[in-house]
CSV table of C-alpha atoms in Angstrom, one decimal:
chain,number,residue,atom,x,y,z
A,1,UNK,CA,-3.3,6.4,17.6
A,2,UNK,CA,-2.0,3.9,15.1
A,3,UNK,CA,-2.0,-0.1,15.4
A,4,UNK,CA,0.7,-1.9,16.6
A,5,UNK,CA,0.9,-3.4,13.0
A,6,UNK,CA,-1.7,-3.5,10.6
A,7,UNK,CA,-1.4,-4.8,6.5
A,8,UNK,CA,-3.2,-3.5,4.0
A,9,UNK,CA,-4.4,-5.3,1.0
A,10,UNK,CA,-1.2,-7.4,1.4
A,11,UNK,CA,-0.5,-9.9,-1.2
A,12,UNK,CA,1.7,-12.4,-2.2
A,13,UNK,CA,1.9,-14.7,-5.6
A,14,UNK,CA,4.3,-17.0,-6.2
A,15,UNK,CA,4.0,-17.5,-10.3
A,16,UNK,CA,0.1,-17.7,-10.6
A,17,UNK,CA,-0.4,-19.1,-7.1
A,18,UNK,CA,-2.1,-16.6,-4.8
A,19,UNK,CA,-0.8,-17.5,-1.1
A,20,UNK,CA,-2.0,-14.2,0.5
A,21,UNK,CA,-4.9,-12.7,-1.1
A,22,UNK,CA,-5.1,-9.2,-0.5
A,23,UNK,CA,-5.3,-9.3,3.7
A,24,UNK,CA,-6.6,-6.2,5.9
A,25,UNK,CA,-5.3,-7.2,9.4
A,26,UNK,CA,-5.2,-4.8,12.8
A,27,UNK,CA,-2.8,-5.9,15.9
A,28,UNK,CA,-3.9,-3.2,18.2
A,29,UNK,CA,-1.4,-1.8,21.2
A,30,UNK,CA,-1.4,-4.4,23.8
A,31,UNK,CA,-3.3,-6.8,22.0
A,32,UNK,CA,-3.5,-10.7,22.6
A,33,UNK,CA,-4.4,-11.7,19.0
A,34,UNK,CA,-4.5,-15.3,17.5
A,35,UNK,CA,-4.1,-16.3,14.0
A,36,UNK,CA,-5.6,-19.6,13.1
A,37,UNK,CA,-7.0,-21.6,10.2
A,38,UNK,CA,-6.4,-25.0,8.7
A,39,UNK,CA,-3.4,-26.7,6.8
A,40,UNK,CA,-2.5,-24.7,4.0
A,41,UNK,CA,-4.2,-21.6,5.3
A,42,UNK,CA,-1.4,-19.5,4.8
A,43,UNK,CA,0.3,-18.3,8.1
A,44,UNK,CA,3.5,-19.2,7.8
A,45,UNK,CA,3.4,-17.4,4.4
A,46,UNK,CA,1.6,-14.4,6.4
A,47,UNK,CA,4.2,-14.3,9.6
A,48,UNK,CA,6.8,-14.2,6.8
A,49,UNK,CA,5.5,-11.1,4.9
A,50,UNK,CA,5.3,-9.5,8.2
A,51,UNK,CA,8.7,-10.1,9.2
A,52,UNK,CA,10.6,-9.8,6.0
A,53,UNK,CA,11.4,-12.9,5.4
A,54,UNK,CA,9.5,-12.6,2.1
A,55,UNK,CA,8.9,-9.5,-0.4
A,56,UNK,CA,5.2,-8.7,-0.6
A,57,UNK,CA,3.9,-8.8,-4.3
A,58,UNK,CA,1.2,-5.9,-3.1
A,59,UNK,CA,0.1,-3.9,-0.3
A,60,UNK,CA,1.4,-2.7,2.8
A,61,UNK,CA,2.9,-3.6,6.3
A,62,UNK,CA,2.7,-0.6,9.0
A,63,UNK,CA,4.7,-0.7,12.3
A,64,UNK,CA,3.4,2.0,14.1
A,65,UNK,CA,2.3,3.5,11.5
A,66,UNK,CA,5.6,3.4,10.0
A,67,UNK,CA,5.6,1.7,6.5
A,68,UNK,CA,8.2,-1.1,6.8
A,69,UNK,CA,7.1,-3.4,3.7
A,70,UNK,CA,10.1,-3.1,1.8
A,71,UNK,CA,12.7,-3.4,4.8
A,72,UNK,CA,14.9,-6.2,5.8
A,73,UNK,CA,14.2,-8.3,8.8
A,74,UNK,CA,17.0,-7.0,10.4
A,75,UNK,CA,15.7,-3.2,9.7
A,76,UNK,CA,12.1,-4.2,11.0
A,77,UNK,CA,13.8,-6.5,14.0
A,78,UNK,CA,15.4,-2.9,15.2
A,79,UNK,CA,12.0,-1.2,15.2
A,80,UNK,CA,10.6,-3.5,17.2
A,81,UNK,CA,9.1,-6.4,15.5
A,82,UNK,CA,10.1,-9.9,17.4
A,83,UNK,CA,9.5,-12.9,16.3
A,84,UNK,CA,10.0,-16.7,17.5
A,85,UNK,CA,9.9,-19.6,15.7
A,86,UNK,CA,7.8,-23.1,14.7
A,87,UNK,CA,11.5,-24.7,14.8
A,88,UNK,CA,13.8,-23.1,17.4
A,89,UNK,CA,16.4,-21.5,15.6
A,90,UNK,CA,19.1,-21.5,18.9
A,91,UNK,CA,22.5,-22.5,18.6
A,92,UNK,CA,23.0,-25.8,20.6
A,93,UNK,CA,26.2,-25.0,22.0
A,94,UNK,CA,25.4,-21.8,23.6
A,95,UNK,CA,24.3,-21.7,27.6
A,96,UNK,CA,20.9,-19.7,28.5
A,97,UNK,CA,23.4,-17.1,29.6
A,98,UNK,CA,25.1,-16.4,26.6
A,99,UNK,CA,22.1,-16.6,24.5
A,100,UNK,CA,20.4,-14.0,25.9
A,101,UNK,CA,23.7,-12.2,26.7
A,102,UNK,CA,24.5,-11.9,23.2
A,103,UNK,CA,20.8,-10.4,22.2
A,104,UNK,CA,20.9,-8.1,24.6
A,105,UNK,CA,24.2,-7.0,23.5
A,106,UNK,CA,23.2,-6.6,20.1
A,107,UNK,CA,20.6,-4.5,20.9
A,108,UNK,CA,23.1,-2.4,22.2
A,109,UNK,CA,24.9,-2.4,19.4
A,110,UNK,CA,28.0,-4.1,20.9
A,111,UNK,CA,27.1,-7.4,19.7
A,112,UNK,CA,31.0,-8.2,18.2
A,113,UNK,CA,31.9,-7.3,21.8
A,114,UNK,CA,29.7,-9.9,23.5
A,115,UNK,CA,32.6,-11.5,24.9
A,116,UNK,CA,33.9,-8.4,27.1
A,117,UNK,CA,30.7,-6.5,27.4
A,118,UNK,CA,29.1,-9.6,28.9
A,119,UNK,CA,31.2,-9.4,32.0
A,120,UNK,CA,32.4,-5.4,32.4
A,121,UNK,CA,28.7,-4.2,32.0
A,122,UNK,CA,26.3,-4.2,34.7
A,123,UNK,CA,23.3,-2.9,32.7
A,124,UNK,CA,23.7,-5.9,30.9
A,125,UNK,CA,24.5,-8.7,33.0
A,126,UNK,CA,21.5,-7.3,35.6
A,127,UNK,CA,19.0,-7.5,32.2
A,128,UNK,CA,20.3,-10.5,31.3
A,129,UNK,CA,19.8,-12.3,35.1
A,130,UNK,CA,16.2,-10.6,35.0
A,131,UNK,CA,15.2,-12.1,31.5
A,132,UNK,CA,16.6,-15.5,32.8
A,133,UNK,CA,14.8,-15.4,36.1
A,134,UNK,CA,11.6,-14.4,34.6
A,135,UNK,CA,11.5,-16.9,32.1
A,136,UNK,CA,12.1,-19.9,34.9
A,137,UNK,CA,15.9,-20.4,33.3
A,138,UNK,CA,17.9,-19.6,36.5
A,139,UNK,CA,18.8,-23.2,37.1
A,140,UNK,CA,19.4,-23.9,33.7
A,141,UNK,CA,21.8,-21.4,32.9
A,142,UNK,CA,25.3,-22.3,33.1
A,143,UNK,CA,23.8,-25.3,30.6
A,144,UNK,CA,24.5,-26.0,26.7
A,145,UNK,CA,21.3,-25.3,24.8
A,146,UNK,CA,21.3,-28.8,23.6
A,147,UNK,CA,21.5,-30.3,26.7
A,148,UNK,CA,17.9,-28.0,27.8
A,149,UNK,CA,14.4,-29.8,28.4
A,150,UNK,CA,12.5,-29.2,25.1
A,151,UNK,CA,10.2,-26.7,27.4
A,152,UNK,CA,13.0,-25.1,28.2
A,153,UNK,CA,14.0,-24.3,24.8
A,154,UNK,CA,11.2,-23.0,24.1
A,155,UNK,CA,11.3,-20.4,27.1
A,156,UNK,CA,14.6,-19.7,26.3
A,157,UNK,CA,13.7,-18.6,22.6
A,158,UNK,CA,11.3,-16.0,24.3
A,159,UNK,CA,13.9,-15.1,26.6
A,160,UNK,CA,15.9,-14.5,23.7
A,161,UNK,CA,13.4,-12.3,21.8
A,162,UNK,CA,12.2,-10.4,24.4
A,163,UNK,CA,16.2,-9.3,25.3
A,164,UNK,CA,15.4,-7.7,21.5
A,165,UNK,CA,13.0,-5.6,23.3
A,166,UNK,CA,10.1,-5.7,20.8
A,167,UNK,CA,7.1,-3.6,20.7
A,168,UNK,CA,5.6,-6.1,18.9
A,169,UNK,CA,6.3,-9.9,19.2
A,170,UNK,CA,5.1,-12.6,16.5
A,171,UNK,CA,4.7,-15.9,18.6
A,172,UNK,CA,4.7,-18.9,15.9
A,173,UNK,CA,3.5,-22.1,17.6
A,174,UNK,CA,6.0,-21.6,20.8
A,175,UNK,CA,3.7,-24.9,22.7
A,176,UNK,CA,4.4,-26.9,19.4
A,177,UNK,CA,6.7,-30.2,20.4
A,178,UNK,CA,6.2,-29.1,24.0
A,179,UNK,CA,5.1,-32.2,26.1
A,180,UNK,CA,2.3,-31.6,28.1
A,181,UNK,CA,4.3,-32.5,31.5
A,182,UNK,CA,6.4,-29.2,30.2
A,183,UNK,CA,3.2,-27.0,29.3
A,184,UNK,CA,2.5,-25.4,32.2
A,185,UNK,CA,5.2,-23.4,32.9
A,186,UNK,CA,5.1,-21.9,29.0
A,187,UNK,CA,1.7,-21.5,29.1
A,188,UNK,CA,1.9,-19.8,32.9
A,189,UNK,CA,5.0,-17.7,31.3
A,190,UNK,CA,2.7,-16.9,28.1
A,191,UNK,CA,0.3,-15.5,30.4
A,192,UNK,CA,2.7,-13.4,32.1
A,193,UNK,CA,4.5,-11.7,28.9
A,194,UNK,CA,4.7,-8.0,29.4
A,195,UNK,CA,1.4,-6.3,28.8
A,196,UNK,CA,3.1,-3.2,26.4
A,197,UNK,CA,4.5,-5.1,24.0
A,198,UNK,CA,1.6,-6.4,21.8
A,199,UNK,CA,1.3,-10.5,20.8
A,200,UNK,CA,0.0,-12.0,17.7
A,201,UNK,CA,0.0,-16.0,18.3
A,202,UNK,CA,0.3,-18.3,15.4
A,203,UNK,CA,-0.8,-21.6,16.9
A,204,UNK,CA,-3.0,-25.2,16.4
A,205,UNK,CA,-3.5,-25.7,19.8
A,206,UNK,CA,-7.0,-24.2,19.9
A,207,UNK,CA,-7.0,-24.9,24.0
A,208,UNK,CA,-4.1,-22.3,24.1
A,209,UNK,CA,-5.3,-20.3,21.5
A,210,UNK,CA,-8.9,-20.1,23.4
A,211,UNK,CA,-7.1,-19.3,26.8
A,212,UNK,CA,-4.5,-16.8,25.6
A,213,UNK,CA,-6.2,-14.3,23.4
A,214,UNK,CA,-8.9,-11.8,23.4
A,215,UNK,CA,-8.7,-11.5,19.4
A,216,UNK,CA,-9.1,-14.2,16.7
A,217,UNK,CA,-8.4,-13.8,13.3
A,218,UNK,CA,-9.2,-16.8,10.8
A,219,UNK,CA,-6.9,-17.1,7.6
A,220,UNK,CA,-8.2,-19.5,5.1
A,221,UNK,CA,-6.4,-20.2,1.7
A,222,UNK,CA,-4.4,-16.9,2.4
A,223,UNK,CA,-7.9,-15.0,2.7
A,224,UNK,CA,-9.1,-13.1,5.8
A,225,UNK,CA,-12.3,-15.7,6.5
A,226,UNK,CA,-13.5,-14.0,9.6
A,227,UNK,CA,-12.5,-12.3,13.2
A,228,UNK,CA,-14.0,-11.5,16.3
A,229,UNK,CA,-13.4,-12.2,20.1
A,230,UNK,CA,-12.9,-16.1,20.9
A,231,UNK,CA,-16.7,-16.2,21.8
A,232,UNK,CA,-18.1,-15.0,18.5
A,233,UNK,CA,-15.4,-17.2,16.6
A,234,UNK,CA,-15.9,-20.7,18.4
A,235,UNK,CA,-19.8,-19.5,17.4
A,236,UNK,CA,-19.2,-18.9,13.9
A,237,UNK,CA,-21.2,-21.6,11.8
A,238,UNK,CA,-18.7,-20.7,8.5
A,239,UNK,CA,-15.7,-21.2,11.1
A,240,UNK,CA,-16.8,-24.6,12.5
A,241,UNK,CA,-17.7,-26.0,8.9
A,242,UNK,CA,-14.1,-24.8,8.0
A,243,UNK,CA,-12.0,-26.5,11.2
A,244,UNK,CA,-15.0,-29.7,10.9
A,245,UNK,CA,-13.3,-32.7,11.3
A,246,UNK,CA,-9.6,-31.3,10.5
A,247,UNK,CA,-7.2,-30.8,12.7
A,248,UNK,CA,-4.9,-27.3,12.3
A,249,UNK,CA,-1.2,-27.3,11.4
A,250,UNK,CA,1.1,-24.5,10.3
């Protein structure tokens, strides 16, 4: 069976800087897989070769098997590749309700329709209650975005990519501005993502990353450094000399 999403040799130069050297990476079915390494490592420039957001200069990006490495977001976001982001990218105005609402609905194709569909549809209004109720946003939903605990935004952003119904989902520091009184109920509703749809985490909070995975990868100046289960990672002497007195960021 093929990996959830693998790259081969993927590269990316931007004049005669080399941001992603030539990276072999596996997300397997069902995976909980971290990608770390320190500032200026690269994944931010990785995440957005894998999404689209940027043209490789070399390689490949599978989904599924499928090569995707020359498709649009938009083509790889309707085969199944999710993604949230370091900065929420919600609109402020919107309610948890129609947030969601509207993703669903665009899944179905009827997203121009939001408006109507929202209300005449059961299928959609019953997903959309579930999503909400699963991601602790019952009580919340009848509010502007805006107006939303910062936690809450947060959980509403994966609310909102997991109405895309991704097979695979790209998590890119969802704890990051999070304060820790509003931590435990991401981290809790990490824990409790679906177990078929397969998770790479892009995070600095090596607690969470530690806790949440069962696959490390290490990305340093764009090159794959080293991978292995949390265990052999945190016991890696190259990987401690690297993260040695430096904290991570994206």
């Amino acid at each position: 069976m093929s990996a959830a999403l693998r790259t081969i040799a993927l590269e990316k130069r931007f004049g005669g800087l080399v941001a992603t050297n030539k990276v072999d990476f596996t997300l397997e079915h069902g995976a909980r897989h971290a990608l770390i390494g320190p500032n200026g490592a690269g994944k931010t420039t990785f995440v957005n070769l894998l999404t689209g957001v940027l043209p490789a200069t070399a390689g490949q990006v599978l989904l599924d098997g499928e090569d995707v490495t020359r498709l649009s977001q938009q083509r790889r976001a309707r085969r199944g590749l999710g993604r949230t982001f370091q900065i929420n990218q919600l609109f402020p105005a919107m309610t948890p309700v129609e947030s969601v609402g509207l993703a669903v609905s665009e899944r179905m194709g009827g997203g121009a329709d939001f408006w109507r569909s929202l209300g005449a549809r059961r299928d959609i209004i019953g997903e959309v209650l579930d999503l909400l109720e699963r991601f602790r946003l019952i009580d919340v939903m009848d509010h502007p975005t805006a107006r939303l605990a910062y936690g809450k935004q947060r959980l509403l952003e994966l609310a909102v990519a997991l109405a895309g119904n991704p097979r695979v989902l790209l998590l890119d520091e969802p704890a990051a501005g999070v304060p820790e009184a509003e931590r435990r109920e991401l981290l809790d509703t990490l824990a409790a993502l679906p177990s078929d749809v397969s998770i790479l985490l892009i995070e600095h909070d090596m607690d969470l990353v530690f806790s949440f995975a069962d696959r490390i990868t290490v990305l340093v100046n764009g090159t794959h450094f080293a991978e292995g289960t949390p265990g052999d990672v945190m016991k890696d002497p190259r990987v401690r000399e690297v993260y040695l007195g430096e904290e991570e960021h994206a």
